[in-house]
């Protein structure tokens, strides 16, 4: 496995490989969720690149940039065991200059839900993902469905900027008790982790209601918010795959999303129905 920090070195190396490239962009602190992206990439591609870069432009002032978990050595081992071919591990100065061209998230889709709580967050995500795509030039790029809005905006960016990469959405990986895996889960105490289970429980309940053919989204949201008490809920939303609000569940075209604060840890989760 090669570990490369320099942009030109990576570009030159990849240019001569003549292989189908599968790309998994990450901010490190790798867990089984990332591994499931890598596994799928390995099924579909001949050469796997994983980037590890805690992207400063997607953190707002006062967020957890400084304390975001960094475990480069452990991450490299995980990548090696998973059969990754190249780990791209740039420094901030490899990716950003001092006077930057940047992308702006779309005015509507980019500024609801996460974008409303964290205005500017998706500008940073899109800017860095676009840069990484330009460096790696992958055939396929893998993203988790857990960050549904991120996935939606990256898919839109690829379409609108005519980028030549296929975005592959991958199902959320959960602990056996239902908690969705996230690099931020380590911030929670044992008690907070138990509280956090209300999030996945509310989503399972939504799914059960839909199985019982209860399709009115207001009713489902009401039951979910009862389950989520006393958490500080940022939003409970039921949207179609274009991220538009719907009043009635459309099977095969619905995402139920929750964001809640557990202590100082903001958790996201969702189910696709
Ligand atoms: O989902 C993440 O880990 C990040 O937002 C990403 C896509 C690697 C961009 O920094």
Short mmCIF file of C-alpha atoms and ligand atoms in Angstrom, two decimals:
data_model
loop_
_atom_site.label_atom_id
_atom_site.label_comp_id
_atom_site.label_asym_id
_atom_site.label_seq_id
_atom_site.Cartn_x
_atom_site.Cartn_y
_atom_site.Cartn_z
CA UNK A 1 0.00 0.00 0.00
CA UNK A 2 1.34 3.44 -0.98
CA UNK A 3 0.98 6.47 1.29
CA UNK A 4 1.14 9.73 -0.62
CA UNK A 5 0.82 13.30 0.67
CA UNK A 6 1.82 15.28 -2.36
CA UNK A 7 -0.86 16.14 -4.91
CA UNK A 8 1.33 15.92 -8.01
CA UNK A 9 2.92 12.68 -6.87
CA UNK A 10 -0.53 11.12 -6.48
CA UNK A 11 -1.75 12.46 -9.83
CA UNK A 12 1.33 11.19 -11.64
CA UNK A 13 1.12 7.79 -9.97
CA UNK A 14 -2.59 7.33 -10.77
CA UNK A 15 -2.26 8.59 -14.36
CA UNK A 16 -0.13 5.63 -15.44
CA UNK A 17 -2.11 2.89 -13.69
CA UNK A 18 -4.76 2.42 -16.40
CA UNK A 19 -7.13 0.86 -13.86
CA UNK A 20 -10.69 1.48 -12.70
CA UNK A 21 -10.25 3.76 -9.68
CA UNK A 22 -12.59 3.53 -6.69
CA UNK A 23 -12.31 6.46 -4.28
CA UNK A 24 -13.36 6.69 -0.63
CA UNK A 25 -12.92 10.22 0.75
CA UNK A 26 -12.76 10.32 4.57
CA UNK A 27 -11.74 12.53 7.46
CA UNK A 28 -10.04 9.58 9.15
CA UNK A 29 -10.91 7.91 12.49
CA UNK A 30 -12.00 5.01 10.32
CA UNK A 31 -14.72 2.63 11.52
CA UNK A 32 -16.80 -0.19 10.05
CA UNK A 33 -18.92 2.35 8.17
CA UNK A 34 -15.83 3.42 6.18
CA UNK A 35 -14.86 -0.24 5.77
CA UNK A 36 -18.18 -0.99 4.12
CA UNK A 37 -17.44 1.78 1.57
CA UNK A 38 -13.98 0.29 0.93
CA UNK A 39 -15.43 -3.24 0.61
CA UNK A 40 -17.92 -2.12 -2.02
CA UNK A 41 -15.21 -0.19 -3.86
CA UNK A 42 -13.07 -3.33 -3.94
CA UNK A 43 -15.92 -5.29 -5.52
CA UNK A 44 -16.31 -2.76 -8.33
CA UNK A 45 -12.84 -1.30 -8.94
CA UNK A 46 -9.26 -2.38 -9.63
CA UNK A 47 -7.45 0.30 -7.63
CA UNK A 48 -8.72 1.75 -4.35
CA UNK A 49 -7.74 5.20 -3.09
CA UNK A 50 -8.74 6.37 0.40
CA UNK A 51 -8.14 10.02 1.34
CA UNK A 52 -7.73 11.03 4.97
CA UNK A 53 -8.09 14.78 5.37
CA UNK A 54 -9.86 16.68 8.14
CA UNK A 55 -11.15 19.44 5.91
CA UNK A 56 -11.06 22.75 7.82
CA UNK A 57 -13.43 24.60 5.46
CA UNK A 58 -16.42 22.44 6.38
CA UNK A 59 -16.16 23.26 10.10
CA UNK A 60 -17.79 26.42 11.40
CA UNK A 61 -16.11 28.62 14.00
CA UNK A 62 -16.51 26.98 17.43
CA UNK A 63 -17.10 23.48 16.02
CA UNK A 64 -14.94 20.44 16.77
CA UNK A 65 -12.16 20.94 14.17
CA UNK A 66 -9.41 21.10 16.82
CA UNK A 67 -10.58 18.01 18.66
CA UNK A 68 -11.75 15.97 15.66
CA UNK A 69 -10.30 12.48 16.28
CA UNK A 70 -7.02 11.93 14.43
CA UNK A 71 -5.63 8.41 14.26
CA UNK A 72 -3.44 8.32 11.19
CA UNK A 73 -1.35 5.30 12.23
CA UNK A 74 -4.38 3.16 13.13
CA UNK A 75 -6.15 4.33 9.96
CA UNK A 76 -3.20 3.31 7.78
CA UNK A 77 -3.26 -0.18 9.35
CA UNK A 78 -7.01 -0.47 8.78
CA UNK A 79 -6.57 0.54 5.13
CA UNK A 80 -3.75 -1.96 4.63
CA UNK A 81 -5.80 -4.81 6.09
CA UNK A 82 -8.77 -3.78 3.95
CA UNK A 83 -6.68 -4.03 0.78
CA UNK A 84 -6.53 -0.32 -0.06
CA UNK A 85 -3.92 0.48 -2.72
CA UNK A 86 -3.23 4.14 -1.97
CA UNK A 87 -3.85 6.31 1.09
CA UNK A 88 -3.82 10.00 0.24
CA UNK A 89 -2.86 11.88 3.40
CA UNK A 90 -2.36 15.55 2.49
CA UNK A 91 -1.60 18.47 4.78
CA UNK A 92 -3.81 21.56 4.74
CA UNK A 93 -1.20 23.39 2.61
CA UNK A 94 -1.32 20.60 0.00
CA UNK A 95 -5.03 21.24 -0.53
CA UNK A 96 -5.59 24.93 0.16
CA UNK A 97 -3.78 28.13 -0.79
CA UNK A 98 -4.13 31.52 0.85
CA UNK A 99 -6.62 33.13 -1.54
CA UNK A 100 -9.04 30.43 -2.55
CA UNK A 101 -11.53 29.77 -5.31
CA UNK A 102 -14.41 27.94 -3.64
CA UNK A 103 -17.72 26.33 -4.47
CA UNK A 104 -21.01 27.46 -3.01
CA UNK A 105 -23.75 25.02 -2.03
CA UNK A 106 -27.07 25.62 -3.82
CA UNK A 107 -29.27 28.26 -2.14
CA UNK A 108 -32.15 25.96 -1.23
CA UNK A 109 -30.92 22.38 -0.85
CA UNK A 110 -27.64 23.55 0.66
CA UNK A 111 -29.22 25.69 3.35
CA UNK A 112 -31.92 23.48 4.86
CA UNK A 113 -31.44 20.84 7.59
CA UNK A 114 -27.66 20.57 8.23
CA UNK A 115 -27.10 23.58 6.02
CA UNK A 116 -29.46 25.65 8.18
CA UNK A 117 -27.77 24.62 11.45
CA UNK A 118 -24.31 24.87 9.90
CA UNK A 119 -24.45 27.59 7.21
CA UNK A 120 -21.38 27.31 5.00
CA UNK A 121 -20.68 23.69 5.96
CA UNK A 122 -21.66 22.32 2.56
CA UNK A 123 -19.66 25.00 0.72
CA UNK A 124 -16.61 23.46 2.41
CA UNK A 125 -17.69 19.87 1.72
CA UNK A 126 -18.34 20.53 -1.99
CA UNK A 127 -15.14 22.52 -2.41
CA UNK A 128 -12.94 19.80 -0.93
CA UNK A 129 -14.73 16.90 -2.62
CA UNK A 130 -14.41 18.68 -5.98
CA UNK A 131 -10.68 19.22 -5.34
CA UNK A 132 -10.25 15.57 -4.31
CA UNK A 133 -12.11 14.38 -7.42
CA UNK A 134 -9.82 16.54 -9.58
CA UNK A 135 -6.75 15.05 -7.90
CA UNK A 136 -7.82 11.38 -7.88
CA UNK A 137 -9.95 11.41 -11.03
CA UNK A 138 -11.88 8.34 -9.85
CA UNK A 139 -14.32 6.28 -11.89
CA UNK A 140 -16.44 5.58 -8.80
CA UNK A 141 -16.68 7.42 -5.46
CA UNK A 142 -18.34 5.95 -2.38
CA UNK A 143 -20.38 7.88 0.21
CA UNK A 144 -22.49 6.75 3.17
CA UNK A 145 -26.25 7.25 3.17
CA UNK A 146 -25.98 8.38 6.79
CA UNK A 147 -24.87 11.81 5.56
CA UNK A 148 -27.85 11.92 3.24
CA UNK A 149 -27.76 15.64 2.52
CA UNK A 150 -24.04 15.54 1.79
CA UNK A 151 -24.62 12.62 -0.58
CA UNK A 152 -27.49 14.47 -2.27
CA UNK A 153 -25.43 17.65 -2.77
CA UNK A 154 -22.36 15.79 -4.05
CA UNK A 155 -24.54 13.91 -6.54
CA UNK A 156 -26.00 17.26 -7.65
CA UNK A 157 -22.52 18.80 -7.93
CA UNK A 158 -21.33 15.92 -10.13
CA UNK A 159 -24.34 16.41 -12.39
CA UNK A 160 -24.18 20.19 -12.57
CA UNK A 161 -20.40 20.45 -12.99
CA UNK A 162 -20.43 17.58 -15.53
CA UNK A 163 -17.87 15.61 -13.52
CA UNK A 164 -16.93 12.21 -14.82
CA UNK A 165 -17.42 10.10 -11.69
CA UNK A 166 -20.19 7.78 -10.58
CA UNK A 167 -21.38 8.37 -7.01
CA UNK A 168 -22.21 5.14 -5.17
CA UNK A 169 -24.41 5.45 -2.04
CA UNK A 170 -23.75 2.87 0.67
CA UNK A 171 -26.11 1.78 3.48
CA UNK A 172 -25.49 2.98 7.02
CA UNK A 173 -23.66 0.54 9.29
CA UNK A 174 -25.04 0.22 12.82
CA UNK A 175 -23.95 -1.19 16.17
CA UNK A 176 -25.96 -4.25 17.22
CA UNK A 177 -28.19 -1.97 19.36
CA UNK A 178 -29.02 0.26 16.38
CA UNK A 179 -26.67 3.21 16.91
CA UNK A 180 -25.41 4.43 13.54
CA UNK A 181 -21.60 4.39 13.35
CA UNK A 182 -19.95 7.82 13.34
CA UNK A 183 -16.45 9.07 14.11
CA UNK A 184 -18.12 11.45 16.58
CA UNK A 185 -19.67 8.64 18.69
CA UNK A 186 -16.49 8.54 20.79
CA UNK A 187 -17.36 11.96 22.22
CA UNK A 188 -20.32 10.43 24.12
CA UNK A 189 -20.31 9.08 27.66
CA UNK A 190 -21.92 5.67 28.37
CA UNK A 191 -25.09 7.39 29.57
CA UNK A 192 -25.23 9.67 26.55
CA UNK A 193 -24.77 6.68 24.26
CA UNK A 194 -27.87 5.08 25.81
CA UNK A 195 -29.81 8.34 25.27
CA UNK A 196 -28.59 8.41 21.66
CA UNK A 197 -30.38 5.11 20.96
CA UNK A 198 -33.66 7.05 20.96
CA UNK A 199 -32.64 8.35 17.53
CA UNK A 200 -32.48 4.96 15.78
CA UNK A 201 -35.51 3.80 17.82
CA UNK A 202 -37.55 6.73 16.45
CA UNK A 203 -36.53 5.77 12.91
CA UNK A 204 -37.44 2.10 13.44
CA UNK A 205 -40.83 3.23 14.76
CA UNK A 206 -41.33 5.38 11.65
CA UNK A 207 -40.49 2.38 9.49
CA UNK A 208 -42.95 0.18 11.46
CA UNK A 209 -45.72 2.76 11.03
CA UNK A 210 -45.10 2.84 7.30
CA UNK A 211 -45.23 -0.98 7.19
CA UNK A 212 -48.65 -0.62 8.83
CA UNK A 213 -49.56 1.73 5.96
CA UNK A 214 -49.60 4.89 8.05
CA UNK A 215 -48.42 7.29 5.36
CA UNK A 216 -49.22 10.75 6.77
CA UNK A 217 -45.84 12.32 7.48
CA UNK A 218 -47.18 14.66 10.20
CA UNK A 219 -48.47 11.66 12.20
CA UNK A 220 -45.14 9.84 11.85
CA UNK A 221 -43.17 12.92 12.91
CA UNK A 222 -45.44 13.35 15.95
CA UNK A 223 -44.73 9.78 17.14
CA UNK A 224 -41.01 10.20 16.47
CA UNK A 225 -40.80 13.40 18.48
CA UNK A 226 -42.48 11.65 21.45
CA UNK A 227 -39.81 8.93 21.35
CA UNK A 228 -37.03 11.52 21.12
CA UNK A 229 -38.05 13.36 24.35
CA UNK A 230 -35.99 14.79 26.16
CA UNK A 231 -33.30 15.07 23.48
CA UNK A 232 -32.54 18.45 21.91
CA UNK A 233 -33.85 17.70 18.44
CA UNK A 234 -32.51 19.83 15.59
CA UNK A 235 -34.96 18.42 13.06
CA UNK A 236 -37.19 15.50 12.17
CA UNK A 237 -37.87 15.62 8.45
CA UNK A 238 -39.52 13.36 5.93
CA UNK A 239 -38.39 14.18 2.40
CA UNK A 240 -38.34 12.67 -1.04
CA UNK A 241 -34.98 11.75 -2.62
CA UNK A 242 -34.80 15.24 -4.15
CA UNK A 243 -34.89 16.62 -0.62
CA UNK A 244 -38.37 18.12 -0.98
CA UNK A 245 -40.84 17.99 1.92
CA UNK A 246 -43.66 15.48 1.39
CA UNK A 247 -47.00 15.13 3.18
CA UNK A 248 -47.53 11.48 2.29
CA UNK A 249 -44.92 8.72 2.23
CA UNK A 250 -43.84 7.69 -1.26
CA UNK A 251 -42.45 4.17 -0.94
CA UNK A 252 -39.13 3.92 -2.77
CA UNK A 253 -38.68 7.70 -2.75
CA UNK A 254 -38.61 8.71 0.92
CA UNK A 255 -35.92 9.55 3.48
CA UNK A 256 -36.78 10.04 7.16
CA UNK A 257 -34.08 12.14 8.83
CA UNK A 258 -33.27 13.09 12.41
CA UNK A 259 -30.66 15.36 13.91
CA UNK A 260 -30.27 15.61 17.69
CA UNK A 261 -27.77 16.96 20.16
CA UNK A 262 -26.53 14.55 22.82
CA UNK A 263 -24.51 16.67 25.26
CA UNK A 264 -22.34 18.60 22.81
CA UNK A 265 -22.38 15.86 20.17
CA UNK A 266 -24.60 16.40 17.17
CA UNK A 267 -25.81 13.11 15.74
CA UNK A 268 -27.44 12.49 12.38
CA UNK A 269 -29.35 9.43 11.32
CA UNK A 270 -31.90 8.49 8.69
CA UNK A 271 -33.67 5.65 6.94
CA UNK A 272 -34.38 5.32 3.25
CA UNK A 273 -37.77 3.87 2.44
O1 LIG B 1 -18.11 12.68 5.10
C1 LIG B 1 -16.95 13.06 5.33
O2 LIG B 1 -16.17 12.40 6.00
C2 LIG B 1 -16.50 14.40 4.75
O3 LIG B 1 -17.54 15.32 4.73
C3 LIG B 1 -15.84 14.28 3.37
C4 LIG B 1 -16.82 13.77 2.32
C5 LIG B 1 -14.65 13.34 3.44
C6 LIG B 1 -15.34 15.66 2.90
O4 LIG B 1 -14.42 16.19 3.78
#
